[in-house]
GROMACS .gro file of N, CA and C in nm:
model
  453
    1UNK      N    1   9.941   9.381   2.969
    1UNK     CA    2   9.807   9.366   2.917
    1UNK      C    3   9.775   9.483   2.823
    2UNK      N    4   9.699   9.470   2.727
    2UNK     CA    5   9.644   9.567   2.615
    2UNK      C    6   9.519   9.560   2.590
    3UNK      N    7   9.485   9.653   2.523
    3UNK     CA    8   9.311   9.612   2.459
    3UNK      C    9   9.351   9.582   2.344
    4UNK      N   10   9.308   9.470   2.306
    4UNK     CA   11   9.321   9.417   2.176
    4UNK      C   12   9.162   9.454   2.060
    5UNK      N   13   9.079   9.451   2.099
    5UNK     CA   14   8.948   9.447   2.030
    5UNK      C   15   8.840   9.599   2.113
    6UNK      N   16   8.875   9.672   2.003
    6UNK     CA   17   8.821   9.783   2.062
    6UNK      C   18   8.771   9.853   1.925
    7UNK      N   19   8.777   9.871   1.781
    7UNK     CA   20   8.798   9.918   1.707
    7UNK      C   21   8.693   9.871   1.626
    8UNK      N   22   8.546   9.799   1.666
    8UNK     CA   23   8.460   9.754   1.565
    8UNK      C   24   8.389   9.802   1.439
    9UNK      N   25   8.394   9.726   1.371
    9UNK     CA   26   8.313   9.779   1.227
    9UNK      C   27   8.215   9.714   1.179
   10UNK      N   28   8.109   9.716   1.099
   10UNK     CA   29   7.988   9.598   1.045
   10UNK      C   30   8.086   9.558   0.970
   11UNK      N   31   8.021   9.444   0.950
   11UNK     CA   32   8.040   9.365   0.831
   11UNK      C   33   8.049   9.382   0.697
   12UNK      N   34   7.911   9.536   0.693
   12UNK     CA   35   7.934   9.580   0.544
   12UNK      C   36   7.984   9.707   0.521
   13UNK      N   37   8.032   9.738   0.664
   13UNK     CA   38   8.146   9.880   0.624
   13UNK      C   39   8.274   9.819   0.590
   14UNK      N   40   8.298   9.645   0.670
   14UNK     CA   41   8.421   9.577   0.620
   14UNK      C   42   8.417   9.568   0.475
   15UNK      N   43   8.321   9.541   0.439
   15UNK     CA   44   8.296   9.461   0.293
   15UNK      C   45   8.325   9.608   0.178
   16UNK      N   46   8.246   9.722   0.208
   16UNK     CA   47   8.278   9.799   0.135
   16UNK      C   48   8.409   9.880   0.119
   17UNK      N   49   8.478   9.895   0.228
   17UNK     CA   50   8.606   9.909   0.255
   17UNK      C   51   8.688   9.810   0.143
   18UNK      N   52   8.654   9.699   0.187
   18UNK     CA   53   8.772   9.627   0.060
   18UNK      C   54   8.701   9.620  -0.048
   19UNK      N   55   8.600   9.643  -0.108
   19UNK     CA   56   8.589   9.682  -0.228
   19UNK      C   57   8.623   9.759  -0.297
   20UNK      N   58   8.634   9.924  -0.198
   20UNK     CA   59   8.687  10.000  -0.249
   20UNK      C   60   8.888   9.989  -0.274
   21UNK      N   61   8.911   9.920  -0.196
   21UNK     CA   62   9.053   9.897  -0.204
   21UNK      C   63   9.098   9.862  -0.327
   22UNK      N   64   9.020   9.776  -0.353
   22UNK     CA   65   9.033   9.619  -0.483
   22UNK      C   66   9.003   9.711  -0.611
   23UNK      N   67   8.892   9.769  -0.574
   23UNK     CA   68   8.872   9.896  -0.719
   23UNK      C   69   8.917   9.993  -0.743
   24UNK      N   70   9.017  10.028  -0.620
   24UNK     CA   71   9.055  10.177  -0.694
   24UNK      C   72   9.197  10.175  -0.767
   25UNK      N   73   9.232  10.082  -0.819
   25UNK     CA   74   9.344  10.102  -0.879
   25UNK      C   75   9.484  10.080  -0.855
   26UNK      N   76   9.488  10.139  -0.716
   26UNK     CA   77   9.622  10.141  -0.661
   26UNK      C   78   9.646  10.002  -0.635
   27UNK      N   79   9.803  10.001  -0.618
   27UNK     CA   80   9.862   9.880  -0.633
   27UNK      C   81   9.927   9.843  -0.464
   28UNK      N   82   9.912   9.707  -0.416
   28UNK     CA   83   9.888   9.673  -0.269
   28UNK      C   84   9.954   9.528  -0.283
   29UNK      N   85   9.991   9.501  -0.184
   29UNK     CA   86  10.072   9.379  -0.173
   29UNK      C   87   9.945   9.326  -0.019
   30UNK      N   88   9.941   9.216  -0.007
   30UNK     CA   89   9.816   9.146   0.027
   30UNK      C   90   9.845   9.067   0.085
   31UNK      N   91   9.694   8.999   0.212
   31UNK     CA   92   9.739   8.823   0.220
   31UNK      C   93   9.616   8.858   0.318
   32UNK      N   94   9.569   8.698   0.280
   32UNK     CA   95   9.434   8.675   0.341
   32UNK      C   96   9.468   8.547   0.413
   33UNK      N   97   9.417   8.559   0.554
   33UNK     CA   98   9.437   8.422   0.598
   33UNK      C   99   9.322   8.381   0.743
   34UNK      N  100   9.306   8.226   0.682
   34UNK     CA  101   9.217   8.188   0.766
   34UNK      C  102   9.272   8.064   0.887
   35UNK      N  103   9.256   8.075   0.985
   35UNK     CA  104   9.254   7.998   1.085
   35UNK      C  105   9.148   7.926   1.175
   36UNK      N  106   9.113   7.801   1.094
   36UNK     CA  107   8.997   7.731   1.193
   36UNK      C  108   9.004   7.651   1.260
   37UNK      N  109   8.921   7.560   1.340
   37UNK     CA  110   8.953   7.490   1.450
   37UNK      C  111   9.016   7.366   1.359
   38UNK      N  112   8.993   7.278   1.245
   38UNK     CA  113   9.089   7.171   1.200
   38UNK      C  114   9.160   7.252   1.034
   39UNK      N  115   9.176   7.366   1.044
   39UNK     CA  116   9.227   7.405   0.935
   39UNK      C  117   9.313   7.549   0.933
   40UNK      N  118   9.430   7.590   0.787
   40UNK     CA  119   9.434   7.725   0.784
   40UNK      C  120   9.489   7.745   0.658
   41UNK      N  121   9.417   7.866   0.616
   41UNK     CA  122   9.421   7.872   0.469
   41UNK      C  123   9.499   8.025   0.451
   42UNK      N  124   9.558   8.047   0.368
   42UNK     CA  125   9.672   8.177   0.355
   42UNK      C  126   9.608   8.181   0.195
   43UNK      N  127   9.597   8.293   0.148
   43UNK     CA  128   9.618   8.395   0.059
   43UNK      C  129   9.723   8.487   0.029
   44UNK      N  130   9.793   8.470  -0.045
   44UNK     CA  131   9.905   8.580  -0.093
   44UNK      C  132   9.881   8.644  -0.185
   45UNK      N  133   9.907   8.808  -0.197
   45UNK     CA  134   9.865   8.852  -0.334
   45UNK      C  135  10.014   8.881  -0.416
   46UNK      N  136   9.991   8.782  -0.508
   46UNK     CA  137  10.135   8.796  -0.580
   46UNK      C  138  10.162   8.887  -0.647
   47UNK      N  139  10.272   8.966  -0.703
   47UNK     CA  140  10.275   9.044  -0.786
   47UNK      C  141  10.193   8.986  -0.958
   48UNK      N  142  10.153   8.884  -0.984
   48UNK     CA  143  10.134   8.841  -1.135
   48UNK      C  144   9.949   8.839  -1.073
   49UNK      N  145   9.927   8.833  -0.930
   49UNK     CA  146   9.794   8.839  -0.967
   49UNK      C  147   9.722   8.940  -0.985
   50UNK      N  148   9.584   8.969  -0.992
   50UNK     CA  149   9.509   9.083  -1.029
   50UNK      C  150   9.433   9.086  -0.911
   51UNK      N  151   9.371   9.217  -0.921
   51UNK     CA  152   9.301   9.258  -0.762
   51UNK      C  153   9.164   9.154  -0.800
   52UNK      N  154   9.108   9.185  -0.939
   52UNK     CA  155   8.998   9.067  -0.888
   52UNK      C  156   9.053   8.912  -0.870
   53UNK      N  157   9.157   8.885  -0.937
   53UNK     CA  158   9.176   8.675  -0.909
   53UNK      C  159   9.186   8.688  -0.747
   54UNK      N  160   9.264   8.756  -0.718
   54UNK     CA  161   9.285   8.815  -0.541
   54UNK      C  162   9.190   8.815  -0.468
   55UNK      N  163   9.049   8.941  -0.504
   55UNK     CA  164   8.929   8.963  -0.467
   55UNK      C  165   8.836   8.792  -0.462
   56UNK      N  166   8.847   8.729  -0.618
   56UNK     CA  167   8.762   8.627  -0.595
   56UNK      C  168   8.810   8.513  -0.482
   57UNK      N  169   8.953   8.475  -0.468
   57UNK     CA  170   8.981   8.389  -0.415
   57UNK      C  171   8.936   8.438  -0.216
   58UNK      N  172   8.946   8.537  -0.175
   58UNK     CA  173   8.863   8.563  -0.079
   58UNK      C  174   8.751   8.570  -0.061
   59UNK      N  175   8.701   8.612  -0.165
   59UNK     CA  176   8.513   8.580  -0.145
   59UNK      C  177   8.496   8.480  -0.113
   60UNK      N  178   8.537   8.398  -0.196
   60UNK     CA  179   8.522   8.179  -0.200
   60UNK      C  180   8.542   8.175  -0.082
   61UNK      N  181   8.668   8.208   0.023
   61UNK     CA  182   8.686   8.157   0.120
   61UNK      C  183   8.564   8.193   0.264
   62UNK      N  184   8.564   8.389   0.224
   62UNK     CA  185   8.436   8.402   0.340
   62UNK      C  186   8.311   8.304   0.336
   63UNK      N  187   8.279   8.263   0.210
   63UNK     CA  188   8.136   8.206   0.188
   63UNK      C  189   8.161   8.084   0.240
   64UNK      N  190   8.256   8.043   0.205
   64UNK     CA  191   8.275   7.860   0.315
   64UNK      C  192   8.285   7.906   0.433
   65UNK      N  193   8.391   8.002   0.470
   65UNK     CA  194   8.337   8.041   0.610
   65UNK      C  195   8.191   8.064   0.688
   66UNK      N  196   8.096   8.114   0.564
   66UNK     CA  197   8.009   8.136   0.609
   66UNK      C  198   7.908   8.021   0.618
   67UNK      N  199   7.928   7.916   0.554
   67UNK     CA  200   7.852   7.815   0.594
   67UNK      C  201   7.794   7.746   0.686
   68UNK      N  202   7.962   7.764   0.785
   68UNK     CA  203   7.907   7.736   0.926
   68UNK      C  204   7.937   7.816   1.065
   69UNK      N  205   7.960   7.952   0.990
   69UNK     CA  206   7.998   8.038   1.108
   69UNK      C  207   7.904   8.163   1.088
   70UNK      N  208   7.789   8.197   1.056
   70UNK     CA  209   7.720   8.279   1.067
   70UNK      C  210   7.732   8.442   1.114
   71UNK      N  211   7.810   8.479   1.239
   71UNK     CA  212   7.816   8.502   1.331
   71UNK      C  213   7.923   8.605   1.336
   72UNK      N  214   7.926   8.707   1.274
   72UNK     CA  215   8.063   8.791   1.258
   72UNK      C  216   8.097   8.897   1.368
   73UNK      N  217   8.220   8.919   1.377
   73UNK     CA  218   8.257   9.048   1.479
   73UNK      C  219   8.380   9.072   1.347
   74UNK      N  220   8.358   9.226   1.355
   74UNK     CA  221   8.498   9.287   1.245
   74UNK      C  222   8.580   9.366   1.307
   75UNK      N  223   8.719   9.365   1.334
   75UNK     CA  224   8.803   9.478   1.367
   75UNK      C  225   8.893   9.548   1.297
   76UNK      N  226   8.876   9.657   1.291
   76UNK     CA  227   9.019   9.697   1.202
   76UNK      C  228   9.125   9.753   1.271
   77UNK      N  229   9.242   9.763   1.220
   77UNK     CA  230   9.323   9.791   1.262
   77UNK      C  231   9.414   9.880   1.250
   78UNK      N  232   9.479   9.975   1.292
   78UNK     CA  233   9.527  10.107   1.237
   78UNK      C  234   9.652  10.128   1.331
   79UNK      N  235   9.738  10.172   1.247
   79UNK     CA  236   9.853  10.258   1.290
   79UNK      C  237   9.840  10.406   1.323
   80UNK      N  238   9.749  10.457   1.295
   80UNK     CA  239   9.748  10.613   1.354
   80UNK      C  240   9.713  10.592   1.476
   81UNK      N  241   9.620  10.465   1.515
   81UNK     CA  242   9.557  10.505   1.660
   81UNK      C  243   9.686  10.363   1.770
   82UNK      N  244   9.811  10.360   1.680
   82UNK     CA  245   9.914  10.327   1.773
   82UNK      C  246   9.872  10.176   1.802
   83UNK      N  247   9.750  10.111   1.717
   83UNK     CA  248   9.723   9.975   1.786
   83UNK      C  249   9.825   9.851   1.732
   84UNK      N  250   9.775   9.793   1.871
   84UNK     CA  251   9.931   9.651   1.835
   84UNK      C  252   9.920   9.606   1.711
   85UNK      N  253   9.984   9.540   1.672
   85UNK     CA  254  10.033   9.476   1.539
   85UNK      C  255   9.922   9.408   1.504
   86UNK      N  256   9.932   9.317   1.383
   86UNK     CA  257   9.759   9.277   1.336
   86UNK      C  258   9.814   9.084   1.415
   87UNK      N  259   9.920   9.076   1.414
   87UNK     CA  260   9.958   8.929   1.452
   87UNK      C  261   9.934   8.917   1.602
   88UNK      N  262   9.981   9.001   1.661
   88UNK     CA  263   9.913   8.995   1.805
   88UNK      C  264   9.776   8.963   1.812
   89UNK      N  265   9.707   9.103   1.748
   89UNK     CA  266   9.540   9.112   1.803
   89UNK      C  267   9.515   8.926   1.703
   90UNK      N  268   9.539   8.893   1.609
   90UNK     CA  269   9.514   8.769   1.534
   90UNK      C  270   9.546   8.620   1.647
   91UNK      N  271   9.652   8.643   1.698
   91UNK     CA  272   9.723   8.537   1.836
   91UNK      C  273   9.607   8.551   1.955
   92UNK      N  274   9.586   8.647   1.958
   92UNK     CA  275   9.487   8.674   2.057
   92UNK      C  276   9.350   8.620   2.079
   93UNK      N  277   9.310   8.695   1.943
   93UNK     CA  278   9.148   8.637   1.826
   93UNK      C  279   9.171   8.483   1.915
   94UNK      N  280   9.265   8.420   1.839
   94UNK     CA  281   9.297   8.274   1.835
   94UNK      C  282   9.287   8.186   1.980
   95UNK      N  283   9.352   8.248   2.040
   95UNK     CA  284   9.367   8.207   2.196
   95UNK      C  285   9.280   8.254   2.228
   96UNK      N  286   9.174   8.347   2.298
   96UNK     CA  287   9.064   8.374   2.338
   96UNK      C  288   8.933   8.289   2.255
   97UNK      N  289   8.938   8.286   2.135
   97UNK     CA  290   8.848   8.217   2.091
   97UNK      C  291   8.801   8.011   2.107
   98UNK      N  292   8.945   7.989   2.094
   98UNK     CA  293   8.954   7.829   2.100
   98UNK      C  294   8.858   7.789   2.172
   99UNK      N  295   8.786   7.822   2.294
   99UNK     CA  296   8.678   7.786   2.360
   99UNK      C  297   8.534   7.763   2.288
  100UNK      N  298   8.490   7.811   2.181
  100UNK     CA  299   8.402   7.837   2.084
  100UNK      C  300   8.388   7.707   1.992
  101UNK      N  301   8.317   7.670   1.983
  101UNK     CA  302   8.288   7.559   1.862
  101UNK      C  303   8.298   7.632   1.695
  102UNK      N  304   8.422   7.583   1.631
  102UNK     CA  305   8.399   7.581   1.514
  102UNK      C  306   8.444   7.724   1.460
  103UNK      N  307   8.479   7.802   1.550
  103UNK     CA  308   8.529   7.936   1.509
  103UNK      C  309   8.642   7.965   1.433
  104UNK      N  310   8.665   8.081   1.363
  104UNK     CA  311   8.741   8.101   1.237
  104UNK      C  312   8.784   8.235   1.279
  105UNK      N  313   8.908   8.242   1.278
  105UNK     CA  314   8.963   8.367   1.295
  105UNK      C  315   9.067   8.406   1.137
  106UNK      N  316   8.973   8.545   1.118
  106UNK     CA  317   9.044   8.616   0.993
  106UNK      C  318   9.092   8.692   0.982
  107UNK      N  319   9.194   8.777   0.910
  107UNK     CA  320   9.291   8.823   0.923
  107UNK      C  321   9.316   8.857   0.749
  108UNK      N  322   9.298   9.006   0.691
  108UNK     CA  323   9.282   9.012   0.585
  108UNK      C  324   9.371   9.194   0.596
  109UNK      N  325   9.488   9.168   0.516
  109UNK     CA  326   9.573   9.317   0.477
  109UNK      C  327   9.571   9.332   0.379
  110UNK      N  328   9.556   9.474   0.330
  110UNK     CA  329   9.573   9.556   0.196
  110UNK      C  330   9.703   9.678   0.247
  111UNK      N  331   9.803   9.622   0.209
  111UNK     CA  332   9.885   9.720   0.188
  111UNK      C  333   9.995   9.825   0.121
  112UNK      N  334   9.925   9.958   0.068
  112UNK     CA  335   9.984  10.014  -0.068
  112UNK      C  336  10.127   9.988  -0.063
  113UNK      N  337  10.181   9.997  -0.209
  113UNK     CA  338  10.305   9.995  -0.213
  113UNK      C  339  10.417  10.100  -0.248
  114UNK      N  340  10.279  10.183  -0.258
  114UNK     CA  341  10.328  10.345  -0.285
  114UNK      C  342  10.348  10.432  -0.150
  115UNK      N  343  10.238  10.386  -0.055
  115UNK     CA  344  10.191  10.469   0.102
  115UNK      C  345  10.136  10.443   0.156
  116UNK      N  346  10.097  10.456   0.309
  116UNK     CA  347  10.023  10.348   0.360
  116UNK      C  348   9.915  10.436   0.404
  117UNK      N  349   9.861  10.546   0.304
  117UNK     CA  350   9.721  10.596   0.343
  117UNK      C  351   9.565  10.515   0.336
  118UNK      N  352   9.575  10.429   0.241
  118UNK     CA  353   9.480  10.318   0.216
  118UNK      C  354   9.475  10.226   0.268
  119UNK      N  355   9.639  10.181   0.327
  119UNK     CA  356   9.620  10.031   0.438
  119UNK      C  357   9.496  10.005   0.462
  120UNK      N  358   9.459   9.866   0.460
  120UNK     CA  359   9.351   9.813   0.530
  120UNK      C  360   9.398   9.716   0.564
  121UNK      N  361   9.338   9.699   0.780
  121UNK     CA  362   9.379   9.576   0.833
  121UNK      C  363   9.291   9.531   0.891
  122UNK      N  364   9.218   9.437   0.863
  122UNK     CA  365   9.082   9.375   0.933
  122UNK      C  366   9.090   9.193   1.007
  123UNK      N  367   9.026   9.212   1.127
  123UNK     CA  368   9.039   9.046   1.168
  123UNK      C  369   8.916   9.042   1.217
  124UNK      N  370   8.867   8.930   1.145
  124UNK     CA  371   8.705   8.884   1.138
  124UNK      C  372   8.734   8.793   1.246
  125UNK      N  373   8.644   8.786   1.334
  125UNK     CA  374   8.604   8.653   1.421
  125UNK      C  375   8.473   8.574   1.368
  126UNK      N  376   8.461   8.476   1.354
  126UNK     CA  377   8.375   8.417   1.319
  126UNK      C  378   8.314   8.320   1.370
  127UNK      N  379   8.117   8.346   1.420
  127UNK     CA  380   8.117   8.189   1.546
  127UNK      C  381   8.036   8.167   1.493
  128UNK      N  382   7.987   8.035   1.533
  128UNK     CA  383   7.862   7.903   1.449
  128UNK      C  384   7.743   8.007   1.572
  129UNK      N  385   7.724   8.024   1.673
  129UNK     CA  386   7.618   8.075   1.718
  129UNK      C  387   7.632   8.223   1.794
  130UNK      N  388   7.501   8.273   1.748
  130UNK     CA  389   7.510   8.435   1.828
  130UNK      C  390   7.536   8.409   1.966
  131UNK      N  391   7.527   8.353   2.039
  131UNK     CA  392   7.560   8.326   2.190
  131UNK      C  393   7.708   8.357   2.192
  132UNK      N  394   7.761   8.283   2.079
  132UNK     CA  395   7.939   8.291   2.145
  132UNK      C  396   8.009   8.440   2.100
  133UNK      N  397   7.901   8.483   2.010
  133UNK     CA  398   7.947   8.625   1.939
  133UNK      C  399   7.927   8.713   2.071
  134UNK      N  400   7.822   8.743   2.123
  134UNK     CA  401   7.799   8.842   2.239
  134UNK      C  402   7.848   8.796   2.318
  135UNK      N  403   7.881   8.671   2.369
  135UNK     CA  404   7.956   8.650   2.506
  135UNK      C  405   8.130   8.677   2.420
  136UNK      N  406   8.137   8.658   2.314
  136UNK     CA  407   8.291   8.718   2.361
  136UNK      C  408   8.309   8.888   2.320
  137UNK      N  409   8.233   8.944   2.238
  137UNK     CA  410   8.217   9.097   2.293
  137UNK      C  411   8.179   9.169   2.432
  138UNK      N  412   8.096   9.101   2.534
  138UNK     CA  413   8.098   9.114   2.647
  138UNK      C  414   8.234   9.128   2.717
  139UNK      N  415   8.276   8.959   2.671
  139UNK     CA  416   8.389   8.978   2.780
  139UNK      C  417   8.538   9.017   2.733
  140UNK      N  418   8.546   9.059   2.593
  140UNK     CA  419   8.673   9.098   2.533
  140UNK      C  420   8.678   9.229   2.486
  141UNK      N  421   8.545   9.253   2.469
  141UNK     CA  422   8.562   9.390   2.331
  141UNK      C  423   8.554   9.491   2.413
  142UNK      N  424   8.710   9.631   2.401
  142UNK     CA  425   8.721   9.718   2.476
  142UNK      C  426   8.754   9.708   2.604
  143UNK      N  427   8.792   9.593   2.680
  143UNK     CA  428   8.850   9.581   2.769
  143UNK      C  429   9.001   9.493   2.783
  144UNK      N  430   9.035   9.508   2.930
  144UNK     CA  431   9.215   9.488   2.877
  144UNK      C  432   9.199   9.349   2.894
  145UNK      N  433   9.278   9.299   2.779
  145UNK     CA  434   9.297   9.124   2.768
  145UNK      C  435   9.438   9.060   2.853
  146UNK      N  436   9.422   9.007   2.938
  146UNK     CA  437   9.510   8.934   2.981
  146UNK      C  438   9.667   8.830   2.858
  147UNK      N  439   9.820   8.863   2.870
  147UNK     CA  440   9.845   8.812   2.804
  147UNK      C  441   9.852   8.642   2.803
  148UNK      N  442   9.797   8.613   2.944
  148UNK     CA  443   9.827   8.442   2.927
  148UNK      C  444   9.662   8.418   3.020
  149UNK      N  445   9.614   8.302   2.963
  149UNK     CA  446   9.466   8.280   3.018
  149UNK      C  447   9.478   8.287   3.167
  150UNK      N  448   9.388   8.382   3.269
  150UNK     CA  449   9.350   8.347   3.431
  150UNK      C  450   9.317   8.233   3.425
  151UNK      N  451   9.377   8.199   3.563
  151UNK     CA  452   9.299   8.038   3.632
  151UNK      C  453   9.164   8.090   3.721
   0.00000   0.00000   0.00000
C-alpha cells in the first residue's frame, strides 16, 4: 500500500504552473491525456509542434471537460519527494474513481529535454458534483490506498 494523493494544488497554481512551462521557452517533450467514463483522449507533443498548438489543444480539452465535470482536485507529482510514478497514482485516480458519475481522470507531463528541473506532473480528477469531490478527498487524500479494492 502507498499514499497515492497527498500532494494537492488549486487549480490555478495548476494552471499557472503550465503556463509558465509553455512560456518560458525551454524545450519539453509532452502528453496530455484524458480518461472518461465512455472515452480517452491522448495528446502528444510532437517535436514539429509548438508549445502554443500543444497549449491550445489542451485548453479545448479541459473546457469540454469542464462542461460536465465542474469539480476539480489537482495533484502534482514529483521525483524529489520519491513519489510513485505518474501511471500508478493515474491507475489509481482511475480505479478509485469509477464509482463517481461521469468522472475524468487527467494526467498532463511537461518534461525538459535538457533537465528535469522544470518537470511538471499533474493528475486532475474531475467530478460532475462537489459531493463526490470531498467524499473522495476524505477518503483518499493523504491516506494509504489499498492496492486492490476491500470487500
Amino acid at each position: 500500500m502507498a499514499v497515492f494523493f497527498r500532494n494537492s494544488i488549486t487549480e490555478a497554481t495548476a494552471f499557472e504552473m503550465i503556463e509558465e512551462r509553455l512560456s518560458s521557452g525551454n524545450d519539453f517533450d509532452g502528453y496530455f491525456n484524458v480518461y472518461g467514463t465512455d472515452d480517452e483522449l491522448t495528446v502528444s507533443w510532437t517535436p514539429a509542434m509548438s508549445s502554443a498548438e500543444f497549449k491550445e489543444q489542451v485548453t479545448d480539452a479541459l473546457r469540454s471537460i469542464w462542461q460536465t465535470a465542474h469539480f476539480w482536485l489537482v495533484y502534482q507529482r514529483s521525483d524529489s519527494r520519491n513519489d510513485l510514478g505518474i501511471n500508478e497514482i493515474r491507475n489509481a485516480a482511475i480505479r478509485l474513481s469509477g464509482s463517481y458519475l461521469e468522472t475524468a481522470v487527467v494526467t498532463l507531463c511537461l518534461l525538459g529535454r535538457i533537465d528535469n528541473k522544470n518537470d511538471l506532473e499533474l493528475i486532475f480528477l474531475c467530478f460532475r458534483e462537489e459531493t463526490e469531490r470531498r467524499n473522495f478527498r476524505v477518503r483518499y487524500e493523504g491516506k494509504f490506498v489499498p492496492d486492490a479494492p476491500q470487500g
